[in-house]
Coordinates of C-alpha atoms and ligand atoms in Angstrom, one line a residue:
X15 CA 162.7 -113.9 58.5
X16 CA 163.4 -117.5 58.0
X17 CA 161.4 -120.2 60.0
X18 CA 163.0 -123.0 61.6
X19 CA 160.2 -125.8 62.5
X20 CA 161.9 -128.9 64.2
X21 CA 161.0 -132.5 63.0
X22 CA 163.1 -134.9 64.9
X23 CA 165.1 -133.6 67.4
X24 CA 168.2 -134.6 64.9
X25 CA 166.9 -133.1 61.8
X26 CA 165.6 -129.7 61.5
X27 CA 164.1 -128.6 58.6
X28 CA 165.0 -125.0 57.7
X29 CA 161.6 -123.0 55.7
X30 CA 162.8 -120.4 53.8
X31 CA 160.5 -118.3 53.1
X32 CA 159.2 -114.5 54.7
X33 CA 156.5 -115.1 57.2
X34 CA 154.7 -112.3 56.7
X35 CA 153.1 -112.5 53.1
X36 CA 154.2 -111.5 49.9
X37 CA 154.1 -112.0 46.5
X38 CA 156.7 -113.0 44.1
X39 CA 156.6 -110.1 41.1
X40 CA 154.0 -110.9 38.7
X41 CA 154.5 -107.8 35.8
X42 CA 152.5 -108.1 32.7
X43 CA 154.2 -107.7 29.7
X44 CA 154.7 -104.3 27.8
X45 CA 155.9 -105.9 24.9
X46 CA 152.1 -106.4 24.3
X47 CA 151.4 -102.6 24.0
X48 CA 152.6 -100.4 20.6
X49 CA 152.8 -96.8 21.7
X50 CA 154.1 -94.9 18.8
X51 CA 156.6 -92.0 19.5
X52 CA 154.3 -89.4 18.3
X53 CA 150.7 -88.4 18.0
X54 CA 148.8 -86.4 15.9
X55 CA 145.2 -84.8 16.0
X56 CA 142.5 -87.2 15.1
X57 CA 140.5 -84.9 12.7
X58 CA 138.1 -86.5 9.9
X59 CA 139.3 -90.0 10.1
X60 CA 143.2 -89.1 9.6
X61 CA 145.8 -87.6 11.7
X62 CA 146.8 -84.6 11.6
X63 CA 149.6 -82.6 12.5
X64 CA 149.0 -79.3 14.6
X65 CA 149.1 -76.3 13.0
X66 CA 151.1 -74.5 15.0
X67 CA 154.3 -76.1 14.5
X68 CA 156.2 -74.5 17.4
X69 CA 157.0 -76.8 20.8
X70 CA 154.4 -76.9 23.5
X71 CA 153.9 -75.2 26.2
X72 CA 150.7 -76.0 27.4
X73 CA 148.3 -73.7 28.0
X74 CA 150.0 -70.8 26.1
X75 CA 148.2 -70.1 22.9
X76 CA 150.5 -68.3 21.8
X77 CA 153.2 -71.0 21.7
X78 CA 150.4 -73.8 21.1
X79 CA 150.3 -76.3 17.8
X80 CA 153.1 -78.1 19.0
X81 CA 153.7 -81.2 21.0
X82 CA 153.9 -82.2 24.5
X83 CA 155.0 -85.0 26.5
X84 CA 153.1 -87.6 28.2
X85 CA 154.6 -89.7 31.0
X86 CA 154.4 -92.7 33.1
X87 CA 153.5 -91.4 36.4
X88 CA 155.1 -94.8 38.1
X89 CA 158.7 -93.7 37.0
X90 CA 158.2 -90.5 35.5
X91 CA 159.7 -91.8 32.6
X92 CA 158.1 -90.3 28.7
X93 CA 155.6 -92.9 27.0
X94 CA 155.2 -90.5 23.7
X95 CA 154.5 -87.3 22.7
X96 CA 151.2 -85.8 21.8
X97 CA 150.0 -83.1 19.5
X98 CA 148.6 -80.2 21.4
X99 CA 145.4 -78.7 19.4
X100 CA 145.2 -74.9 19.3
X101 CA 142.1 -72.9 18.2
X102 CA 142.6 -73.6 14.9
X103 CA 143.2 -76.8 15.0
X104 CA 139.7 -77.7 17.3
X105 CA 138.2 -75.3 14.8
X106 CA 138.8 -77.8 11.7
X107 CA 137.6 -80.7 14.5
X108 CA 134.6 -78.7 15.0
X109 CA 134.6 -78.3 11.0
X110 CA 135.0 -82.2 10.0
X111 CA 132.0 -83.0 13.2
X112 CA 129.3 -80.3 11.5
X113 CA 129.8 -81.8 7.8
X114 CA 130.1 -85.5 9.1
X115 CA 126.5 -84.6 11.0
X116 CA 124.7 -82.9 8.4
X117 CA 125.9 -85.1 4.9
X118 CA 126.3 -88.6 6.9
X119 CA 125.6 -89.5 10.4
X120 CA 122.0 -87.8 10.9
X121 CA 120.7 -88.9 7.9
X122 CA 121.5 -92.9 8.5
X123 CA 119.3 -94.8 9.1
X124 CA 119.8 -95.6 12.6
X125 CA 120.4 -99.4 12.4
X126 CA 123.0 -98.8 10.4
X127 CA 124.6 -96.5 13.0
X128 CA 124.3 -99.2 15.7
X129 CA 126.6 -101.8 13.6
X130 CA 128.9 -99.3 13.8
X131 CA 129.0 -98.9 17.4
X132 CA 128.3 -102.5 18.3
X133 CA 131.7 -103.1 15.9
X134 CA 133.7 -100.5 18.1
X135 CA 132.6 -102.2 21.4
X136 CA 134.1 -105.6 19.7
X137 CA 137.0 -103.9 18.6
X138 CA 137.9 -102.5 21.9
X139 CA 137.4 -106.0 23.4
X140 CA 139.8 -107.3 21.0
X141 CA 142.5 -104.8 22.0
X142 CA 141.6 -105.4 25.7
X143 CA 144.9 -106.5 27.1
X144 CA 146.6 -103.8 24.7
X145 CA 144.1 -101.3 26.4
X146 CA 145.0 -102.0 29.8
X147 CA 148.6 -102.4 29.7
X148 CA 148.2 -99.1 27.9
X149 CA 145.7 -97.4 30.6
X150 CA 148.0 -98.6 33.5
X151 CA 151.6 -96.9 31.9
X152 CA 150.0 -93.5 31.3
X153 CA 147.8 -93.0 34.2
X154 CA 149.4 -95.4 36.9
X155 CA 146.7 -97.5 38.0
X156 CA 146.7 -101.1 38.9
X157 CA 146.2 -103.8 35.9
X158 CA 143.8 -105.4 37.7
X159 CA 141.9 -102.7 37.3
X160 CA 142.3 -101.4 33.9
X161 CA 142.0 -105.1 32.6
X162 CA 139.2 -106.2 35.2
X163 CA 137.1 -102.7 35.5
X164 CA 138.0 -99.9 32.8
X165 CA 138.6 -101.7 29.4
X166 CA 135.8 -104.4 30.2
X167 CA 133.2 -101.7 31.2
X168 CA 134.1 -99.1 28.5
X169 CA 133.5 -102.0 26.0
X170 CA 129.9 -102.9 27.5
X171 CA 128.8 -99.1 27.2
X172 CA 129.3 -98.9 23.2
X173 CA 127.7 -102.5 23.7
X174 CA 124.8 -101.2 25.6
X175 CA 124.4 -97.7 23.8
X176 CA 124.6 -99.6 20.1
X177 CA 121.7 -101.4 21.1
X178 CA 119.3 -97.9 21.7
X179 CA 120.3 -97.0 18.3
X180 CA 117.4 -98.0 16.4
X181 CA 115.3 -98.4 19.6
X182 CA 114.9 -94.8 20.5
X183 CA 111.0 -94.8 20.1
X184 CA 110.9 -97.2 22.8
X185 CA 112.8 -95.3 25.1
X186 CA 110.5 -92.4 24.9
X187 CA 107.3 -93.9 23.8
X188 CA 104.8 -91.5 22.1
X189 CA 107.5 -89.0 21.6
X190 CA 109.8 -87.8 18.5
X191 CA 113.4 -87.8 19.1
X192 CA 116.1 -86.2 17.2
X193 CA 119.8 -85.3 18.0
X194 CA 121.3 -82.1 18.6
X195 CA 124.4 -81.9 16.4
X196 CA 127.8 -81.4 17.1
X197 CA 129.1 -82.5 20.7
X198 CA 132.3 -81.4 22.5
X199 CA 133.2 -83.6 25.3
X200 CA 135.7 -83.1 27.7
X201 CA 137.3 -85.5 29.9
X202 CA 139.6 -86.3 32.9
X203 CA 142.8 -88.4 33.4
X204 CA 140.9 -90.8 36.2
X205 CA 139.2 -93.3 33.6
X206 CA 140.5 -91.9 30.8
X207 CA 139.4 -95.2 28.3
X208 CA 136.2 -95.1 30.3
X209 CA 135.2 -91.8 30.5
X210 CA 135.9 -91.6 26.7
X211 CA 133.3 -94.9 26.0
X212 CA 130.5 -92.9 28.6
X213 CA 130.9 -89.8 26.5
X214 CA 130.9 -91.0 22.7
X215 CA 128.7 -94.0 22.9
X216 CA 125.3 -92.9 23.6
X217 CA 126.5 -89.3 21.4
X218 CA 126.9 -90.9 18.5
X219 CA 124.2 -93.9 19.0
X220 CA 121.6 -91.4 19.2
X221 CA 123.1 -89.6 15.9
X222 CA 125.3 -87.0 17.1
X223 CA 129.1 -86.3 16.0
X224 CA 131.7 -85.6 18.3
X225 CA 135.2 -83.6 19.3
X226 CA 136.5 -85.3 22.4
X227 CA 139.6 -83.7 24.3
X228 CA 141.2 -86.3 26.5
X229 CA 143.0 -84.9 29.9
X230 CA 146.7 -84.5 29.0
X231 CA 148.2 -86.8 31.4
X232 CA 146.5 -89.2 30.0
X233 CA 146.1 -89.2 26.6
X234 CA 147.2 -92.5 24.6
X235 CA 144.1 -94.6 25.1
X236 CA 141.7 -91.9 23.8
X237 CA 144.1 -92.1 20.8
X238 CA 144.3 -95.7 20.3
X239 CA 140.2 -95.6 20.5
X240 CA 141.1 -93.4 17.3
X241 CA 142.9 -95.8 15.8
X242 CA 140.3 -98.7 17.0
X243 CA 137.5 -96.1 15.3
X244 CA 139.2 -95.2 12.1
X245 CA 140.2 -99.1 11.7
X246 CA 135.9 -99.9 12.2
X247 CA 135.3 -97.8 9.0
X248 CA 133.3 -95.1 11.1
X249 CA 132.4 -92.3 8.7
X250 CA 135.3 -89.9 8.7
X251 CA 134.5 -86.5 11.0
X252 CA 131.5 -89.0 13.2
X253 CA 134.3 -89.1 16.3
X254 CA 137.1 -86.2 16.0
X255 CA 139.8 -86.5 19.2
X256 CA 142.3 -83.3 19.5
X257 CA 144.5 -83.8 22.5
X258 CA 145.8 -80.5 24.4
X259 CA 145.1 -79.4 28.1
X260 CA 142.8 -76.8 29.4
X261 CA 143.1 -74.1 26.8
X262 CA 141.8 -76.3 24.0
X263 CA 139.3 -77.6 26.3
X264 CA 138.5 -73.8 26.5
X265 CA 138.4 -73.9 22.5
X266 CA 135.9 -76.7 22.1
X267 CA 133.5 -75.1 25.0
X268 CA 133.7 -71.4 23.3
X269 CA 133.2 -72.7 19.4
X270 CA 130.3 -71.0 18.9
X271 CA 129.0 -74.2 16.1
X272 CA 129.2 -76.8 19.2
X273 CA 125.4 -77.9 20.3
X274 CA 126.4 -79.5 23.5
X275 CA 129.0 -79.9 26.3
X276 CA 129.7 -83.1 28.2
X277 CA 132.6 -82.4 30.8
X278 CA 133.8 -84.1 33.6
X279 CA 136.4 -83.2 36.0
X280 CA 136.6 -80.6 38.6
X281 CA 134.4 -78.0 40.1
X282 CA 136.0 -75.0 39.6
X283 CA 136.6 -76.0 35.5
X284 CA 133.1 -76.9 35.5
X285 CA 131.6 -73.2 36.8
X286 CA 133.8 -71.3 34.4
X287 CA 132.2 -73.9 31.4
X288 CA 128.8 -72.8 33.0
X289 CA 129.9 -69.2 32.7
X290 CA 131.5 -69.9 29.8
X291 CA 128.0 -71.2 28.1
X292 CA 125.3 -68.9 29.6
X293 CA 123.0 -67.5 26.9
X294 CA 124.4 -69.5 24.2
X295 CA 122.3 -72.4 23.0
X296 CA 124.6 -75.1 23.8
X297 CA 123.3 -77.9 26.1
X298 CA 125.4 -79.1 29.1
X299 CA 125.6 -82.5 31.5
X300 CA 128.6 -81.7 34.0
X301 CA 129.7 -84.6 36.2
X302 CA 132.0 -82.9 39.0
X303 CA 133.4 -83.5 42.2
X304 CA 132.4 -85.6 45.3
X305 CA 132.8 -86.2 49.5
X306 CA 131.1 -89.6 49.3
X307 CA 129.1 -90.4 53.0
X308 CA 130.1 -94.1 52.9
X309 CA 127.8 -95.2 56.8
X310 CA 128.6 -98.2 58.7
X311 CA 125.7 -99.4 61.2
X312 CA 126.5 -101.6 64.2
X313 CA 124.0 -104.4 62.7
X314 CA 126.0 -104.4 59.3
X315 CA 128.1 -107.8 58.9
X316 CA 131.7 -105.8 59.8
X317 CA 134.5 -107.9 57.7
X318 CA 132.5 -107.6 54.4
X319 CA 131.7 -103.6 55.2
X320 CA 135.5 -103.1 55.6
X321 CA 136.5 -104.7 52.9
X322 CA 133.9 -102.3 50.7
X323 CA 135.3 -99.1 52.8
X324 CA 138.8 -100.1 51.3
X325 CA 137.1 -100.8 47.4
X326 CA 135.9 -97.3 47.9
X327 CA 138.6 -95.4 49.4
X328 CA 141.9 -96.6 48.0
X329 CA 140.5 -97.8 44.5
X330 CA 142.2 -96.0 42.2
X331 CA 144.1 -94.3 44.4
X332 CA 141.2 -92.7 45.7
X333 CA 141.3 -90.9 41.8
X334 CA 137.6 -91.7 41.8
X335 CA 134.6 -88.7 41.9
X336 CA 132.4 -91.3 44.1
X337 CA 135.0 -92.5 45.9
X338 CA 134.1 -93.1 49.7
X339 CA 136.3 -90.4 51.1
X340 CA 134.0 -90.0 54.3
X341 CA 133.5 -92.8 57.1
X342 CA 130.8 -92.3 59.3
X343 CA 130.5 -95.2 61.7
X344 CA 128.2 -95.9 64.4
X345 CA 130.1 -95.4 67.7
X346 CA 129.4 -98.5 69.5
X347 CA 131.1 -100.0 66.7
X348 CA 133.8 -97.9 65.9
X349 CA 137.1 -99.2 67.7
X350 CA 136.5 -102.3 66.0
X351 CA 135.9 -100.9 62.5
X352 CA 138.7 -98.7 63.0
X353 CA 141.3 -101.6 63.9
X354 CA 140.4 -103.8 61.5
X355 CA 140.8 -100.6 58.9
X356 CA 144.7 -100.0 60.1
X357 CA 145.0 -103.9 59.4
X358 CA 143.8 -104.5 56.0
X359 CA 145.6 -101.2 54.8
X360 CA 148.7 -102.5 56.2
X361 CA 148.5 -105.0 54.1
X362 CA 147.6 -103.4 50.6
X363 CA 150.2 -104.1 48.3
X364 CA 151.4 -100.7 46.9
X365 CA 153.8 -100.3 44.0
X366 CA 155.0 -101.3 40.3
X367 CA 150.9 -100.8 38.0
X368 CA 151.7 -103.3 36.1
X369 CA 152.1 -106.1 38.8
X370 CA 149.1 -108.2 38.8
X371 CA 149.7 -108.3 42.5
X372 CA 149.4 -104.4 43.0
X373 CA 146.4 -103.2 44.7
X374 CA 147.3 -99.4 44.7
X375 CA 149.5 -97.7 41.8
X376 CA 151.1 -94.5 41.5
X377 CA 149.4 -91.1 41.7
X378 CA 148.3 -89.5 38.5
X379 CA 150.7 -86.7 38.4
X380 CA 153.0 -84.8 40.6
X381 CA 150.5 -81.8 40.7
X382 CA 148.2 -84.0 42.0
X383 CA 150.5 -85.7 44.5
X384 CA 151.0 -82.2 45.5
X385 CA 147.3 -81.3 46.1
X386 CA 146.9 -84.8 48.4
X387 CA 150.2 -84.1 50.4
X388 CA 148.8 -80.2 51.4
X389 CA 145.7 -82.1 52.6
X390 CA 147.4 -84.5 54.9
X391 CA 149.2 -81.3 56.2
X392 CA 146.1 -79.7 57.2
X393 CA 144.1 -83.0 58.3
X394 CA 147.3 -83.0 61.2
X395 CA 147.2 -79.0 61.5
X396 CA 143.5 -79.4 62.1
X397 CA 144.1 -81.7 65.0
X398 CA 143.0 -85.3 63.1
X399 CA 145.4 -88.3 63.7
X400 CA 146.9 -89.6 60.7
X401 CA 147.6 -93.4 60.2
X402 CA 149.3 -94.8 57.2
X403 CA 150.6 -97.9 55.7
X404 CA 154.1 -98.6 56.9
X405 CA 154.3 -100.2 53.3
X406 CA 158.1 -98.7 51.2
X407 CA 157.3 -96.8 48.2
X408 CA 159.1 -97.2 45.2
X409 CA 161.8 -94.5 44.4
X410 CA 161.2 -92.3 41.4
X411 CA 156.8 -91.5 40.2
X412 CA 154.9 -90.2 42.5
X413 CA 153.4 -92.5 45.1
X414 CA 151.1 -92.1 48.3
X415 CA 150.6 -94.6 51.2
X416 CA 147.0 -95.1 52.1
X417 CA 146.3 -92.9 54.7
X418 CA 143.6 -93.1 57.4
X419 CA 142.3 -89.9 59.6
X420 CA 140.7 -90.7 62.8
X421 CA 139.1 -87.7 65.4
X422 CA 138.1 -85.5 62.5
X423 CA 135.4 -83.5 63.0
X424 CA 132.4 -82.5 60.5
X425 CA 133.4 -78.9 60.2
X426 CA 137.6 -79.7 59.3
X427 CA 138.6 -79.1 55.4
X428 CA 139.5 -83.1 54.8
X429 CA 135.9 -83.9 56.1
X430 CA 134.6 -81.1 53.1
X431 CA 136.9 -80.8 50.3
X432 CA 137.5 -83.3 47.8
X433 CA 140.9 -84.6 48.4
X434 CA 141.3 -87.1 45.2
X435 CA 144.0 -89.8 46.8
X436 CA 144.1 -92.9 49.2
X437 CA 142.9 -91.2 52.1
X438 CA 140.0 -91.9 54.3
X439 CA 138.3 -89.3 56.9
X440 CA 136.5 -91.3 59.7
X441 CA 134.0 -90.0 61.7
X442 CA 131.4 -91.3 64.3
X443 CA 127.4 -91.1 64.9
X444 CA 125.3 -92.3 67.3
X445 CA 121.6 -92.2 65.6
X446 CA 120.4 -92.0 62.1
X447 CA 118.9 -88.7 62.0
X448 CA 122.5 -87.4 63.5
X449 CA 124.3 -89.4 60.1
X450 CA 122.3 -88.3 57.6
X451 CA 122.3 -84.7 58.9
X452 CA 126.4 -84.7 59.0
X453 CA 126.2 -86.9 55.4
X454 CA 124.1 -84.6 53.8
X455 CA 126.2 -81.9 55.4
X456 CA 128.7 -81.5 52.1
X457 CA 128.6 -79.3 48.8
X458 CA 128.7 -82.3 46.6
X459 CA 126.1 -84.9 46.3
X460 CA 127.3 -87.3 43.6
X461 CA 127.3 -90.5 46.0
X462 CA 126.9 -92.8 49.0
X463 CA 127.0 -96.2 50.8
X464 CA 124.9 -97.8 53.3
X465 CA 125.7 -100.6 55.6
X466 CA 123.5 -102.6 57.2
X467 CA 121.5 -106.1 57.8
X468 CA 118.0 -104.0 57.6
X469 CA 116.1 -103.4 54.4
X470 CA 114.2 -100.9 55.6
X471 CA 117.0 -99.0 57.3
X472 CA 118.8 -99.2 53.8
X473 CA 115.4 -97.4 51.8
X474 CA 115.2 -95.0 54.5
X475 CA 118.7 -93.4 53.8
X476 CA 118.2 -94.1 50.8
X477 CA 115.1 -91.8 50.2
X478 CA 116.4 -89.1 52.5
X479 CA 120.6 -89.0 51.2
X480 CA 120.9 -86.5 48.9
X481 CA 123.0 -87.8 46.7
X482 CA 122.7 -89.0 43.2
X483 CA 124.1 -92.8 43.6
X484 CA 123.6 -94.7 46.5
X485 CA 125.0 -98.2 47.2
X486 CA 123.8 -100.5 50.1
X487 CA 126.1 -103.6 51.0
X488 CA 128.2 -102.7 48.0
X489 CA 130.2 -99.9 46.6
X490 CA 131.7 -98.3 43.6
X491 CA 129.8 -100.6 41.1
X492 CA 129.3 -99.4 37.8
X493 CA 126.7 -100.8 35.2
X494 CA 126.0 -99.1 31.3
X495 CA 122.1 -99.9 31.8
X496 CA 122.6 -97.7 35.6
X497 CA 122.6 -93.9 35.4
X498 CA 125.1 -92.0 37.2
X499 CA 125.1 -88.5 38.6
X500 CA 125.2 -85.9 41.0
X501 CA 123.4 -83.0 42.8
X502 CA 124.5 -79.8 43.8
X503 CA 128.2 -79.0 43.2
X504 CA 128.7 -82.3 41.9
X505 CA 126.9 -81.1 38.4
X506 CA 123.7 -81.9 36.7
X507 CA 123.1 -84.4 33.6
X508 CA 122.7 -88.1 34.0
X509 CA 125.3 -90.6 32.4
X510 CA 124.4 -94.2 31.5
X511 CA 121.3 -96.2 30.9
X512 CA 118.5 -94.9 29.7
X513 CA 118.6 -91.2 31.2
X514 CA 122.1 -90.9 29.3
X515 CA 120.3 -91.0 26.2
X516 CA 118.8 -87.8 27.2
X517 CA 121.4 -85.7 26.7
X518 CA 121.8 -86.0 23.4
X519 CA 118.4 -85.6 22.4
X520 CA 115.6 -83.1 21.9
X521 CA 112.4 -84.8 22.4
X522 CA 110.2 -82.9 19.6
X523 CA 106.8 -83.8 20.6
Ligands
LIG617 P1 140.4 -80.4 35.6 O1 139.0 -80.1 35.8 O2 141.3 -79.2 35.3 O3 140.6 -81.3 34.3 C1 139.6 -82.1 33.7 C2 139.6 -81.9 32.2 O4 139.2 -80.5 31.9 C3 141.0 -82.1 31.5 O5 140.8 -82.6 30.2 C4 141.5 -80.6 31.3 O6 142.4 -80.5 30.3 C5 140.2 -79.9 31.1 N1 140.2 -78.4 31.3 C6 141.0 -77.8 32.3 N2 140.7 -76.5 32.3 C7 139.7 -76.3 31.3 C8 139.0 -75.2 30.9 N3 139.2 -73.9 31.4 N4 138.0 -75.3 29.9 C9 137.8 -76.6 29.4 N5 138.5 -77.7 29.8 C10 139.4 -77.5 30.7 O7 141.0 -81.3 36.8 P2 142.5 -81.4 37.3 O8 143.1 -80.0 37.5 O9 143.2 -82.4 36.5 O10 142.2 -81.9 38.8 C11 141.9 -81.1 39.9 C12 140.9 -81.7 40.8 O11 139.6 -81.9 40.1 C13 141.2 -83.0 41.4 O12 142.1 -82.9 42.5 C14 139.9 -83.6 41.7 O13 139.5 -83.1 43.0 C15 139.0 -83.0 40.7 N6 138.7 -84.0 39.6 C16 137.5 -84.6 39.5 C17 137.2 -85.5 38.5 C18 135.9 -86.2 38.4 O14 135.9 -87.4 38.0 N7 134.8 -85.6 38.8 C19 138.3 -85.9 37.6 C20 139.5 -85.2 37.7 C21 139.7 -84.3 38.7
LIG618 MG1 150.7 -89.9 31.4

């Protein structure tokens, strides 16, 4: 709409410009990202073509050794094609990690290691606006965030975990530490560059090899870290990355010469890896699902808990294991949180990942768009009132519109289950025995957030949440020196700082 303001009564002087806000498009370039047509396995410092020769169908072993298509979830359009690792083929991984482990990496000395680590963290800084652009066309999320959150922090963990290297006596004084071998790590398509940088760093830092199996919609920035790793003259076999979807995840979690499992991604994968492993002597750290409790008090300073309620809910689309997917706000307060909610999502900015305007990209894959849409179903059929953005959505990737359910109660499915997309369940208390009852109320217990102006109100929760990350005044921050974690269904293991070390190690005295 145009706005007329009058100056003189004889000359008017005509504004032409929308006044509501928006942005005038602000893309980055794609020019800046090489993605090659094809991709082969990453085995002992070369690539590899699968063995199996025939096309793809994932998940079919029978047809595996073949390739597969990755896409850009924002217009469903294919980025490259990826080789898709069959038994065989994780077999000559697992191969390449063993020999790497027993003739060269266990045997450095270890602050020779850490220059190799340190020189990957710098490399990846290097490639940092390659990374991102990269990140954001396979997996659909913001540029802001890959360039701002996932690139910068997956560089600062091989920073952080190169500098334990040669410092591991310090970290468990009076005790002998050595590694355990050959680790298998599997990850998912929410932080794919991320999740790759928790899982090798600290492996291969404290002297283990690795076979890493990226998720398979988002494979192409676990295979330019291969590129990044065999251009940093890593040992050949050290870091091994076969790409595939669950059924060569299944082959790196059954090879019976793998010492330990790192996986993160859903519940129900990670039980049948727990089944999978029981009596064998492989080690496991599973980081699973979540229902984060994210509590507003009345005394907490409103605008600035609103705006960390959005950060937590509709960051990443909501593709986040910690996200804040639960509101519980103190009833006095409530109307007012709940307004200013409807207002700031109105006016999230929802579209193209690569605008540097965006604040919410496309959903990771159709399957998944599928899974959030059968939750708003039942959050309606269970009697909750939906709100969402009145924000267009573009017309071809799969896209969501941040979504807000008020009158849900404890017991309903979108208040329990893991939903994994923009959408919020609020909920009311009164005192904070009632909160931390319904909070603690949930199968998962990976994290939390705690509003309020008192100190001692924020260690109380804190000491009685069970939950393995808790964040007062603040949410979803992320530090390499912090370890992160869950309880219950949301898995066991600590990643980051110095508990991620652990892990990797047997402490021998
Ligand atoms: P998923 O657990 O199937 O995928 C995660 C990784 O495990 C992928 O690399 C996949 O290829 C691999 N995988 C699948 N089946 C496997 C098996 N039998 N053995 C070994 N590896 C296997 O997760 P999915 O299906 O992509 O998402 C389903 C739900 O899981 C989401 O809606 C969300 O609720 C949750 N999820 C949680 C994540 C977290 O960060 N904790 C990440 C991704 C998903
Ligand atoms: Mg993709």
């Amino acid at each position: 709409m145009a706005k007329t303001i009058s100056k003189k009564k004889s000359n008017t002087i005509k504004l032409n410009f929308d006044t509501s806000w928006s942005y005038a498009p602000a893309p980055e370039s794609k020019s800046a990202a090489t993605i090659n047509k094809q991709y082969d396995l990453f085995i002992n410092g070369e690539w590899v073509k699968p063995s199996g020769g025939k096309p793809a169908r994932l998940n079919d072993d029978s047809r595996s050794g073949g390739y597969f298509d990755t896409i850009n979830p924002a217009n469903e359009e294919k980025l490259s094609e990826v080789a898709e690792a069959n038994v065989a083929d994780v077999d000559k991984a697992v191969k390449a990690a063993r020999t790497a482990y027993e003739k060269v990496w266990k045997k450095m000395p270890a602050k020779e290691r850490a220059k190799y680590v340190f020189r990957i963290s710098r490399m990846i800084q290097e490639k940092a606006r390659e990374l991102a652009i990269i990140e954001s066309l396979d997996g659909g999320k913001p540029i802001r965030e890959s360039r701002d959150f996932d690139v910068p922090t997956a560089a600062n963990h091989f920073f952080y975990y190169a500098g334990w290297a040669d410092k591991l006596e310090y970290a468990f004084p009076n005790r002998k530490t050595e590694s355990l071998g050959v680790a298998g790590q599997i990850i998912p398509w929410n932080f794919p560059l991320l999740m790759a940088a928790w899982k090798i760093a600290p492996a291969i830092a404290t002297g283990n090899t690795v076979v890493l199996k990226p998720a398979e919609t988002t494979p192409l920035t676990a295979l330019k870290l291969a590129e990044i790793i065999q251009e940093s003259d890593l040992p050949p076999g050290v870091v091994n990355i076969v790409t595939g979807a669950g059924a060569t995840g299944a082959a790196i979690v059954n090879h019976p010469d793998i010492n330990k499992i790192a996986f993160t991604g859903s519940t129900d994968v990670g039980k049948i890896i727990q089944r999978a492993i029981a009596g064998t002597n492989k080690k496991a750290t599973l980081e699973l699902g979540g229902k984060a409790a994210n509590i507003i008090f009345e005394d907490a300073p409103i605008d600035q808990a609103v705006e960390g309620v959005i950060n937590g809910i509709y960051f990443n689309q909501g593709h986040v294991c910690c996200a804040g997917s639960r509101l519980y706000v103190q009833e006095s307060i409530a109307k007012q949180v709940i307004k200013k909610l409807r207002d700031r999502i109105e006016s999230l900015i929802v579209g193209d990942p690569l605008d540097k305007n965006t604040d919410i990209g496309a959903i990771n894959s159709r399957q998944q768009l599928e899974t959030i849409h059968k939750y708003l179903d039942i959050g309606k059929k269970e009697g909750a009132e939906m709100y969402q953005s009145s924000c267009s959505l573009p017309g071809r990737g799969f896209w969501c519109r941040p979504t807000l359910f008020t009158n849900v109660a404890q017991s309903n499915r979108i208040a329990q289950e893991e939903i994994f997309g923009p959408v919020l369940a609020i909920l009311t208390f009164r005192t904070d025995d009632e909160v931390i009852e319904k909070a603690n109320n949930s199968p998962y217990g990976l994290s939390a957030g705690v509003w309020t102006d008192k100190g001692s109100k924020i260690f109380n929760m804190t000491r009685r949440m069970r939950a393995g990350v808790v964040w007062a005044n603040t949410f979803n921050k992320f530090d390499p020196s912090s370890p992160f974690g869950g309880y219950k269904e949301s898995g066991f293991g600590r990643e980051g700082g110095l508990h991620g070390l652990l892990p990797y190690l047997n402490l021998v005295n």
